[in-house]
Coordinates of C-alpha atoms in Angstrom, one line a residue:
X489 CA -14.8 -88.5 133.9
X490 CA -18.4 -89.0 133.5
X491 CA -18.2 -90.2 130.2
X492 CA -15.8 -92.2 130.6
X493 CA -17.5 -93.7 133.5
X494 CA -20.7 -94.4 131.1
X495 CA -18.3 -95.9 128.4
X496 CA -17.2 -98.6 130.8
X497 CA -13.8 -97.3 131.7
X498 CA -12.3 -98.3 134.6
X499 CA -10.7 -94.4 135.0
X500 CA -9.1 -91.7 133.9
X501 CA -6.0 -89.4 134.0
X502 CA -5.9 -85.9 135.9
X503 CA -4.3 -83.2 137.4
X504 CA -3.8 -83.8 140.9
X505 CA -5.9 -80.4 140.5
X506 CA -9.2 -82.1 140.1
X507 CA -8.9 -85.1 142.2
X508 CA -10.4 -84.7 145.1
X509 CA -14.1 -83.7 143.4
X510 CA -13.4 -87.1 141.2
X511 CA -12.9 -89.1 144.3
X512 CA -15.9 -87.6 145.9
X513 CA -17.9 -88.0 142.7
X514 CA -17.2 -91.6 141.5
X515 CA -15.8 -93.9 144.8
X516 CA -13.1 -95.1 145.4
X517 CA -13.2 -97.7 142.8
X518 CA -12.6 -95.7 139.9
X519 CA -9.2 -95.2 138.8
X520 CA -7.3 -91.9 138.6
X521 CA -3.7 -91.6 137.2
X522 CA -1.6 -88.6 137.7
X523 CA 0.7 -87.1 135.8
X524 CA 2.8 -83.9 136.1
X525 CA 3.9 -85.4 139.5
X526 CA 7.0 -83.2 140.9
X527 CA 8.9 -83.8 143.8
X528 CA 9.7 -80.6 146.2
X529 CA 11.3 -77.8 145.2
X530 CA 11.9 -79.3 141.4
X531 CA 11.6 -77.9 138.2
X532 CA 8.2 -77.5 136.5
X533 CA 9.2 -77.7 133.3
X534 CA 5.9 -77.0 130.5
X535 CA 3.7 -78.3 133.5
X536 CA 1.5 -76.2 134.9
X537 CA -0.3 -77.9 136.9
X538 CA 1.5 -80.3 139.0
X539 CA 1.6 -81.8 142.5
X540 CA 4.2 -83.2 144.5
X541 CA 3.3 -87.0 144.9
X542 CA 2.4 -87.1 148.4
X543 CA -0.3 -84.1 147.5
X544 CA -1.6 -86.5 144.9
X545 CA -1.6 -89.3 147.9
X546 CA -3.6 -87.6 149.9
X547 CA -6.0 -86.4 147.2
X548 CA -6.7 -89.7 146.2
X549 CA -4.6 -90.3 143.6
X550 CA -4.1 -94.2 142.7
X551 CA -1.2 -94.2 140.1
X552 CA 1.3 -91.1 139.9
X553 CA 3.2 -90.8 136.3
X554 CA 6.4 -89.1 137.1
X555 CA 8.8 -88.8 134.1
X556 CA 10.8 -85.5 133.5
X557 CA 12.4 -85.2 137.3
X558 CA 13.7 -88.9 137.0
X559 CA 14.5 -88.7 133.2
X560 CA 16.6 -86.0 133.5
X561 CA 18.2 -86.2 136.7
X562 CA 21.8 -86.9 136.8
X563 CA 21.0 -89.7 139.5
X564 CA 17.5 -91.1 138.7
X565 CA 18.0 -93.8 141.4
X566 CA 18.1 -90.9 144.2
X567 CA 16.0 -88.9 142.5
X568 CA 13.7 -91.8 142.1
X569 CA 14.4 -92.6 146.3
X570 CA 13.2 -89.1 146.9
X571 CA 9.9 -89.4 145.7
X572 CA 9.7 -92.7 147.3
X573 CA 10.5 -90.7 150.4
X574 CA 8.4 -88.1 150.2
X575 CA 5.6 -90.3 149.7
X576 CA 5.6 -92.1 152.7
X577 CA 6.2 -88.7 154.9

């Protein structure tokens, strides 16, 4: 992130893992994207490291790439109102 800061980047992507020490480090204006978001109680798939998105939320995380859960849900658009959901709880 540091380099990426000093190369004029506007942000990076991370694990929800490391967000809160990126947040700390570089402000609020620097961007972090998530992937590996899960909602609860949802496969993992390869991921190891994943969050659920309001973890991410609350970490700090600005953008939130979910793509599996929705991808391969039999109903993406309740699948996709879930995470919506569990967001704003």
């Amino acid at each position: 992130a540091g380099l990426a800061r000093k190369a004029g980047l506007d942000g990076v992507i991370t694990s929800a893992w490391e967000l809160e020490e990126l947040r700390r480090n570089f402000g609020s204006d620097f961007i972090l994207v998530v992937p590996g978001i899960r909602p609860l109680r949802s496969a993992k798939f390869e991921q190891r490291r994943v969050s659920t998105p309001k973890e991410a939320i609350e970490k700090g995380a600005d953008f939130l790439v979910v793509g599996r859960p929705i991808l391969n849900s039999h109903d993406p658009v309740e699948i996709t109102k879930r995470i919506l959901r569990e967001m704003n709880h």
